[in-house]
Structures are given as structure tokens and as C-alpha cells.
CSV table of C-alpha atoms in Angstrom, one decimal:
chain,number,residue,atom,x,y,z
A,1,MET,CA,0.0,0.0,0.0
A,2,PRO,CA,1.4,3.5,-0.8
A,3,THR,CA,2.6,5.4,2.2
A,4,PRO,CA,0.9,8.8,2.4
A,5,ALA,CA,3.2,11.8,3.0
A,6,ALA,CA,1.2,13.1,5.9
A,7,SER,CA,1.7,9.8,7.8
A,8,TYR,CA,5.4,10.6,8.1
A,9,ARG,CA,4.6,13.7,10.1
A,10,PHE,CA,1.7,12.2,12.0
A,11,PRO,CA,2.5,8.6,13.0
A,12,ARG,CA,-0.9,8.2,14.7
A,13,LEU,CA,-2.4,8.7,11.3
A,14,ALA,CA,0.0,6.1,9.9
A,15,VAL,CA,-1.2,3.7,12.6
A,16,ALA,CA,-4.8,4.4,11.8
A,17,VAL,CA,-4.2,3.9,8.1
A,18,ALA,CA,-2.3,0.7,8.6
A,19,ALA,CA,-4.9,-0.7,11.0
A,20,LEU,CA,-7.7,0.0,8.6
A,21,ALA,CA,-5.9,-1.4,5.6
A,22,LEU,CA,-5.1,-4.6,7.7
A,23,ALA,CA,-8.8,-4.9,8.6
A,24,LEU,CA,-9.8,-4.6,5.0
A,25,THR,CA,-7.3,-7.2,4.0
A,26,ALA,CA,-8.6,-9.6,6.6
A,27,CYS,CA,-12.2,-9.3,5.4
A,28,GLY,CA,1.4,9.0,0.0
A,29,GLY,CA,5.1,19.6,-5.7
A,30,THR,CA,1.8,21.5,-5.2
A,31,ALA,CA,-1.0,19.9,-7.2
A,32,THR,CA,-4.7,20.9,-7.2
A,33,THR,CA,-7.3,18.7,-8.8
A,34,THR,CA,-9.3,20.5,-11.5
A,35,GLY,CA,-12.6,21.5,-10.2
A,36,SER,CA,-11.7,20.6,-6.6
A,37,THR,CA,-11.3,24.0,-5.1
A,38,ALA,CA,-13.5,27.0,-4.7
A,39,PRO,CA,-13.3,29.7,-7.3
A,40,GLY,CA,-10.2,32.0,-6.8
A,41,ALA,CA,-8.3,29.4,-4.7
A,42,ALA,CA,-4.6,30.0,-4.7
A,43,ALA,CA,-2.2,27.1,-4.6
A,44,VAL,CA,0.6,27.3,-1.9
A,45,PRO,CA,3.9,27.9,-3.7
A,46,ASP,CA,6.1,24.8,-3.4
A,47,ARG,CA,9.1,26.8,-2.3
A,48,VAL,CA,10.2,28.5,0.8
A,49,GLU,CA,11.3,32.2,1.2
A,50,PRO,CA,14.6,32.3,3.1
A,51,LEU,CA,15.6,35.2,5.3
A,52,ALA,CA,18.3,37.4,3.7
A,53,PRO,CA,21.1,37.9,4.3
A,54,ALA,CA,21.8,34.5,5.6
A,55,PRO,CA,22.7,34.6,9.3
A,56,GLN,CA,26.1,33.4,10.6
A,57,PRO,CA,25.8,30.7,13.3
A,58,ALA,CA,27.3,31.5,16.6
A,59,LEU,CA,28.5,28.1,17.9
A,60,PRO,CA,29.0,26.1,20.1
A,61,VAL,CA,25.7,26.0,21.9
A,62,THR,CA,24.0,23.6,24.3
A,63,VAL,CA,20.3,23.2,24.0
A,64,PRO,CA,17.6,21.0,25.6
A,65,SER,CA,16.1,18.2,23.6
A,66,VAL,CA,12.5,17.1,24.4
A,67,ASP,CA,13.7,13.6,25.2
A,68,GLY,CA,15.6,14.9,28.2
A,69,ALA,CA,19.1,15.2,26.7
A,70,GLN,CA,21.3,18.3,26.7
A,71,VAL,CA,22.7,18.6,23.2
A,72,THR,CA,25.9,20.4,22.4
A,73,ILE,CA,26.3,21.6,18.8
A,74,THR,CA,29.7,22.8,17.6
A,75,SER,CA,29.0,23.0,13.8
A,76,ALA,CA,26.0,23.6,11.6
A,77,ASP,CA,27.9,22.9,8.4
A,78,ARG,CA,26.1,19.6,7.6
A,79,VAL,CA,22.5,19.5,8.9
A,80,VAL,CA,20.0,16.7,8.5
A,81,PRO,CA,16.4,17.6,9.4
A,82,LEU,CA,14.3,14.4,9.7
A,83,SER,CA,10.9,15.9,8.8
A,84,GLY,CA,9.6,18.2,6.0
A,85,SER,CA,8.6,20.8,8.5
A,86,LEU,CA,12.0,20.9,10.2
A,87,ASN,CA,13.7,21.1,6.8
A,88,GLU,CA,11.5,24.0,5.8
A,89,ILE,CA,12.4,25.9,9.0
A,90,VAL,CA,16.2,25.4,8.5
A,91,HIS,CA,15.9,26.6,4.8
A,92,THR,CA,13.7,29.5,5.7
A,93,LEU,CA,16.1,30.6,8.4
A,94,GLY,CA,18.6,31.1,5.6
A,95,LEU,CA,20.7,28.0,6.2
A,96,GLY,CA,19.5,25.8,3.4
A,97,GLY,CA,22.9,25.6,1.9
A,98,GLN,CA,24.0,23.6,5.0
A,99,VAL,CA,21.2,21.0,4.7
A,100,VAL,CA,22.6,17.8,3.2
A,101,ALA,CA,19.6,15.5,3.3
A,102,ARG,CA,15.8,15.3,3.5
A,103,ASP,CA,13.1,12.9,4.5
A,104,ILE,CA,10.4,12.0,2.0
A,105,THR,CA,8.1,14.8,3.1
A,106,ALA,CA,10.5,17.6,2.2
A,107,THR,CA,9.2,18.2,-1.3
A,108,PHE,CA,9.6,22.0,-1.6
A,109,GLU,CA,11.7,23.3,-4.4
A,110,GLN,CA,14.9,24.1,-2.5
A,111,ALA,CA,15.1,20.6,-0.9
A,112,ALA,CA,13.7,18.4,-3.7
A,113,GLN,CA,17.1,17.3,-5.0
A,114,LEU,CA,18.6,16.4,-1.7
A,115,PRO,CA,19.2,12.7,-0.9
A,116,VAL,CA,16.4,11.0,1.0
A,117,VAL,CA,17.4,9.3,4.2
A,118,THR,CA,14.2,7.6,5.1
A,119,ARG,CA,12.8,4.2,3.9
A,120,GLY,CA,9.1,4.2,4.2
A,121,HIS,CA,8.3,5.5,7.7
A,122,ASP,CA,11.8,4.7,9.0
A,123,VAL,CA,14.9,6.7,9.3
A,124,SER,CA,17.9,4.9,7.8
A,125,ALA,CA,20.8,5.5,10.2
A,126,GLU,CA,23.3,4.2,7.6
A,127,SER,CA,22.1,6.8,5.1
A,128,VAL,CA,22.3,9.6,7.6
A,129,LEU,CA,25.7,8.6,8.8
A,130,SER,CA,27.1,8.3,5.2
A,131,LEU,CA,26.5,12.0,4.8
A,132,ARG,CA,28.7,12.9,7.7
A,133,PRO,CA,26.2,15.3,9.5
A,134,THR,CA,27.3,17.7,12.2
A,135,LEU,CA,23.7,18.0,13.4
A,136,VAL,CA,20.6,15.9,13.1
A,137,ILE,CA,17.2,17.4,14.0
A,138,ALA,CA,14.4,15.0,14.7
A,139,GLU,CA,10.9,14.9,16.1
A,140,THR,CA,9.6,12.7,18.9
A,141,THR,CA,7.8,10.8,16.1
A,142,SER,CA,11.1,10.1,14.2
A,143,GLY,CA,12.1,6.5,14.3
A,144,PRO,CA,12.7,3.8,14.9
A,145,ALA,CA,14.3,4.6,18.2
A,146,GLU,CA,17.2,2.2,17.4
A,147,ALA,CA,18.1,4.3,14.4
A,148,ILE,CA,18.1,7.5,16.3
A,149,GLN,CA,20.3,5.9,19.0
A,150,GLN,CA,22.7,4.5,16.4
A,151,ILE,CA,23.2,8.1,15.1
A,152,ARG,CA,23.8,9.3,18.6
A,153,ASP,CA,26.2,6.4,19.3
A,154,ALA,CA,28.3,7.6,16.3
A,155,GLY,CA,28.9,10.9,18.1
A,156,ILE,CA,26.4,13.0,16.1
A,157,PRO,CA,24.4,15.6,18.0
A,158,VAL,CA,20.7,14.7,17.7
A,159,LEU,CA,18.2,17.3,18.8
A,160,VAL,CA,14.6,16.1,19.2
A,161,ILE,CA,11.8,18.6,18.9
A,162,ALA,CA,8.1,18.1,19.8
A,163,PRO,CA,5.8,17.7,16.7
A,164,ALA,CA,3.5,20.5,15.7
A,165,LYS,CA,-0.2,20.2,16.6
A,166,GLY,CA,-1.4,23.8,16.0
A,167,LEU,CA,-0.6,27.4,15.3
A,168,ASP,CA,0.8,27.9,18.8
A,169,ASP,CA,3.6,25.5,18.0
A,170,VAL,CA,4.9,27.5,15.1
A,171,PRO,CA,7.1,30.0,17.1
A,172,LYS,CA,8.2,27.3,19.6
A,173,ARG,CA,9.6,25.1,16.8
A,174,ILE,CA,11.3,28.0,15.0
A,175,ASP,CA,12.9,29.1,18.2
A,176,ALA,CA,14.1,25.6,19.0
A,177,VAL,CA,15.7,25.1,15.6
A,178,ALA,CA,17.2,28.6,15.5
A,179,ALA,CA,18.8,28.1,18.9
A,180,ALA,CA,20.3,24.8,17.8
A,181,LEU,CA,21.8,26.4,14.7
A,182,GLY,CA,23.2,29.3,16.7
A,183,VAL,CA,21.0,31.9,14.9
A,184,LYS,CA,18.6,32.9,17.7
A,185,GLU,CA,18.2,36.4,16.3
A,186,ALA,CA,17.2,35.0,12.9
A,187,GLY,CA,14.6,32.9,14.7
A,188,THR,CA,13.1,35.9,16.3
A,189,GLN,CA,13.0,37.7,12.9
A,190,LEU,CA,11.4,34.7,11.2
A,191,ASN,CA,8.8,34.4,14.0
A,192,GLN,CA,7.9,38.0,13.7
A,193,ARG,CA,7.6,37.7,9.9
A,194,THR,CA,5.4,34.6,10.2
A,195,ALA,CA,3.2,36.1,12.9
A,196,ASP,CA,2.7,39.3,10.9
A,197,ARG,CA,1.7,37.4,7.8
A,198,ILE,CA,-0.7,35.2,9.7
A,199,ALA,CA,-2.2,38.2,11.3
A,200,THR,CA,-2.6,39.9,7.9
A,201,VAL,CA,-4.5,36.8,6.6
A,202,ARG,CA,-6.8,36.7,9.6
A,203,LYS,CA,-7.7,40.4,9.1
A,204,ASP,CA,-9.0,39.4,5.7
A,205,ILE,CA,-11.5,36.9,7.1
A,206,PRO,CA,-15.1,38.1,6.7
A,207,ALA,CA,-16.8,39.0,10.0
A,208,ALA,CA,-19.2,36.3,11.1
A,209,SER,CA,-22.8,37.3,10.3
A,210,GLY,CA,-24.4,34.1,11.4
A,211,LYS,CA,-23.1,30.6,12.2
A,212,LYS,CA,-19.5,29.8,11.3
A,213,PRO,CA,-18.9,27.5,8.3
A,214,ARG,CA,-18.5,23.9,9.4
A,215,VAL,CA,-15.6,22.0,7.8
A,216,ALA,CA,-14.9,18.3,8.0
A,217,PHE,CA,-11.2,17.2,7.4
A,218,LEU,CA,-11.1,13.9,5.5
A,219,TYR,CA,-8.0,11.8,4.9
A,220,LEU,CA,-8.4,9.8,1.7
A,221,ARG,CA,-6.3,7.2,0.0
A,222,GLY,CA,-8.6,5.6,-2.6
A,223,THR,CA,-5.9,3.3,-3.9
A,224,ALA,CA,-5.9,1.6,-0.4
A,225,SER,CA,-9.6,2.1,0.3
A,226,VAL,CA,-8.7,4.3,3.3
A,227,TYR,CA,-11.3,7.0,4.2
A,228,LEU,CA,-10.8,8.7,7.5
A,229,LEU,CA,-12.6,11.5,9.3
A,230,GLY,CA,-10.4,13.9,11.4
A,231,GLY,CA,-11.2,14.4,15.0
A,232,SER,CA,-9.9,16.9,17.6
A,233,ASP,CA,-6.3,15.5,17.4
A,234,SER,CA,-6.0,15.4,13.6
A,235,GLY,CA,-4.0,18.6,13.4
A,236,ALA,CA,-6.5,20.5,11.3
A,237,ALA,CA,-8.6,22.1,14.0
A,238,SER,CA,-6.2,25.0,14.7
A,239,LEU,CA,-6.1,26.0,11.1
A,240,LEU,CA,-9.8,25.8,10.6
A,241,GLU,CA,-10.5,27.8,13.7
A,242,ALA,CA,-8.0,30.4,12.6
A,243,ALA,CA,-9.9,30.6,9.3
A,244,GLY,CA,-13.1,31.4,11.2
A,245,ALA,CA,-14.5,27.9,10.7
A,246,VAL,CA,-15.6,25.0,13.0
A,247,ASP,CA,-13.8,21.7,12.8
A,248,THR,CA,-16.8,19.3,12.7
A,249,GLY,CA,-14.8,16.4,14.0
A,250,LYS,CA,-13.7,18.3,17.1
A,251,ASP,CA,-17.2,19.8,17.4
A,252,SER,CA,-18.8,16.4,17.2
A,253,GLY,CA,-16.7,15.1,20.1
A,254,LEU,CA,-14.4,12.9,18.1
A,255,GLY,CA,-11.5,12.9,20.5
A,256,LYS,CA,-9.3,10.6,18.4
A,257,ASP,CA,-7.1,11.8,15.6
A,258,PHE,CA,-8.8,9.9,12.8
A,259,THR,CA,-11.7,7.4,12.6
A,260,PRO,CA,-13.1,5.5,9.7
A,261,ILE,CA,-15.7,7.5,7.8
A,262,THR,CA,-19.3,6.3,8.3
A,263,SER,CA,-22.6,7.8,7.0
A,264,GLU,CA,-23.7,8.3,10.6
A,265,ALA,CA,-20.6,10.3,11.6
A,266,LEU,CA,-20.8,12.5,8.5
A,267,ALA,CA,-24.5,13.1,9.1
A,268,ALA,CA,-23.8,14.1,12.6
A,269,ALA,CA,-20.9,16.4,11.5
A,270,ALA,CA,-23.1,18.0,8.8
A,271,PRO,CA,-20.2,19.9,7.2
A,272,ASP,CA,-20.7,22.9,5.0
A,273,ALA,CA,-17.4,22.2,3.3
A,274,ILE,CA,-14.9,19.3,3.2
A,275,LEU,CA,-11.1,19.8,3.6
A,276,VAL,CA,-8.9,17.2,1.9
A,277,MET,CA,-5.2,16.9,0.8
A,278,SER,CA,-4.8,17.4,-2.9
A,279,LYS,CA,-3.3,14.0,-3.5
A,280,GLY,CA,-6.0,12.3,-1.4
A,281,LEU,CA,-8.7,13.9,-3.6
A,282,GLU,CA,-6.8,12.8,-6.7
A,283,SER,CA,-6.7,9.2,-5.3
A,284,VAL,CA,-10.5,9.0,-5.2
A,285,GLY,CA,-11.1,10.5,-8.7
A,286,GLY,CA,-11.6,14.2,-7.7
A,287,VAL,CA,-14.8,15.6,-6.4
A,288,ASP,CA,-16.9,13.2,-8.5
A,289,GLY,CA,-15.3,10.3,-6.7
A,290,LEU,CA,-15.4,12.0,-3.3
A,291,VAL,CA,-19.2,12.4,-3.4
A,292,LYS,CA,-19.5,8.6,-4.1
A,293,ILE,CA,-18.0,7.8,-0.7
A,294,PRO,CA,-21.0,6.7,1.5
A,295,GLY,CA,-22.5,9.6,3.4
A,296,VAL,CA,-20.6,12.4,1.6
A,297,ALA,CA,-23.3,13.2,-0.9
A,298,GLN,CA,-25.9,13.6,1.9
A,299,THR,CA,-24.0,16.3,3.7
A,300,PRO,CA,-24.4,20.0,2.9
A,301,ALA,CA,-20.8,20.0,1.6
A,302,GLY,CA,-21.5,17.0,-0.7
A,303,MET,CA,-24.7,18.4,-2.1
A,304,ASP,CA,-23.0,21.7,-2.9
A,305,ARG,CA,-19.7,20.0,-4.0
A,306,ARG,CA,-17.9,22.3,-1.7
A,307,VAL,CA,-14.4,21.0,-1.3
A,308,LEU,CA,-11.2,22.7,0.0
A,309,THR,CA,-7.8,21.3,-1.0
A,310,VAL,CA,-4.3,22.1,0.2
A,311,ASP,CA,-1.1,20.3,-0.9
A,312,ASP,CA,-0.2,17.3,1.2
A,313,GLY,CA,3.3,18.7,1.8
A,314,VAL,CA,2.2,21.8,3.7
A,315,LEU,CA,-1.3,21.4,5.1
A,316,LEU,CA,-0.3,20.2,8.6
A,317,ASN,CA,3.3,21.4,8.6
A,318,TYR,CA,2.8,24.4,11.0
A,319,GLY,CA,5.9,26.2,9.8
A,320,PRO,CA,7.0,29.4,8.0
A,321,ARG,CA,4.4,28.8,5.2
A,322,THR,CA,1.5,28.5,7.6
A,323,ASP,CA,0.2,31.9,6.5
A,324,GLN,CA,0.0,30.7,2.9
A,325,VAL,CA,-1.9,27.6,4.0
A,326,LEU,CA,-4.3,29.7,6.0
A,327,SER,CA,-4.7,32.2,3.1
A,328,SER,CA,-5.5,29.3,0.7
A,329,LEU,CA,-8.2,28.0,3.1
A,330,VAL,CA,-9.7,31.5,3.6
A,331,THR,CA,-9.8,32.1,-0.2
A,332,GLN,CA,-11.5,28.8,-0.9
A,333,LEU,CA,-13.8,28.9,2.1
A,334,TYR,CA,-15.2,32.4,1.4
A,335,ASN,CA,-14.9,32.3,-2.4
A,336,LYS,CA,-12.6,35.3,-2.2
A,337,GLY,CA,-11.6,36.5,-5.7
A,338,ALA,CA,-14.5,34.6,-7.3
């Protein structure tokens, strides 16, 4: 079964996908599907905007890792970020020239040609070590644990950062990466730029004149017959709420990250719009295929064919391009520019 890109960033999603696929057996650049977005929707550019001029790292530094270690970093000459979001942060801080590898989710233009050091969900310690890194930046979800320990045992500093769950995590992660690279001032600058841009987008959200639009986040992989409804822990709630919408999964009391879609759950959610990743929508045959999933056509969103799409590689990253993701959602949700 193909491995969805989002699963690398959100292992609980990977577990849900794998479990559902197993049960079924026992019985995955910016792409937007034609006709899948609201009029005027703007695709998120598949490139980052580095700070300029590039900062000069002030090293050595010793920084705390969320796994309890104190990590001393003496060089940022060869950096290996083990998630697309972390890679994006390093590049945007202006140090992309020092990144020597990527994981499969780092698909933006500046990183696309870097060697991949993951196999499926797993980090390949051998691949990482072959690139002679001076710093590896991982998330608590990076693994297997044996591979991370093997890298540490080789004497490579490994900084572990908590994964992002919402907008509040954006500045924390930028600060953590900037501190490790010895460019704290650049981190402060990037945080200010990111916050200003998010604030600008939020000012453009129409004032609520009645009930807020209700949006259901669906995770789709039609090639594997995987159809999941996002709950409060899916990662989408913070973005939807920032866009002035209600996450129907969270509002319906779905406390889990993802649950299999049922007609009953969709009816209870009663979404006015459906949010999907662009490749997920493609995997079910676009909007025409989406409305054939049991229960979808009976929702207000299905009847109106109101579907919001954002590229898999950025939707749940919660990084320096979050303002662009939010802007895309606002554009599609309110038909801005139509």
C-alpha cells in the first residue's frame, strides 16, 4: 500500500491507516485537482522564502532536547532535518545551503534534489551517517528509536523537537531550531515575519454574520480504500478555527485523531465544506469520486460539492508557510476572488 506523505509527520495517522488497511485485507510539488477548489483558490507555492542575508551561526551552543538530553552543537555545516517541516524551517532561516539530506516529506523546491534518508516511515541510520552530518534534528515521532540511538552512538548531536499540533507550536519550533543552529536572532526575525503574515491573513477573514462554516477534514487514500474523518487531534482544528470555521470532527466530540468514515458520523458532523489533501482527492477521482463515498453526498458539503484542498506537503506542517496555507483556506472557504 502506498505510504501517504502526511503519515510521516503524524504517526498516529499512519497507525490508523495501517490498521484500517489490515482490517480490509482480513475481510502517500503542489497539485490541485481540476474543479476541486472554490473559485479563486490559490495554490501554496512549493518553495520557501529564506531570510536574507543568511545569518552566521554563533556556535557552540548547548540546547535542551525534548527527550531529556542536553545537546551540544559545535557545527551547523552539515545539517540533516528528519521531517519536511523541520527542513522547511532550516531553509527559511537562511541556512538551506548547509542542509545535506531530507526525509520523503520535504518536497519543496529548494530541498527536492537532496538525498532521501528515510525508507518508508523509518529513518535509515546508515544513510544519515554516510552524509557525515554535524547535526541531526528529529521529532519525537522520528524513528525507529534504534536508528536515532545509532546516530547518537556515532557521536552525532541529535536534537529532538516536539511535533506541531497547531498554530501555537509554530514559534516554539522555529525558536528551537534557530537556537540549535546558533542563529537565535534569525529565529526571532522569522517568528515576527510569520506572525505578521498570519495576522494579515486573519484580518481578511469576513466577520461572522451568522453561524460559522462547518468543515470536515477527511483523509483519503482511494488506492488503499482508506477513508478517515479527522477528530480533535487530527492537526487541522487549529487551522480551521483560525480561518473562522468550525472543525466538525472536534465539534462532534471525536476525541481521536482519525476514525473511519461512516454515513452516521458524516450526518452528525453536517459539514458545509470538506477539507482534503490534494493527492488524497486525486486518489478518489476528484470531487466526482469524493461524493460517491458513503455519506458524503448527503452532507451540505457534498450536495454543494464544496471541497477545499491544500497540498499534502504543507497542510499540517505548521511552519513558516502557515500563512500561505491559511490564506488558501480562507480564499476557498469564502470564495474570495470569485
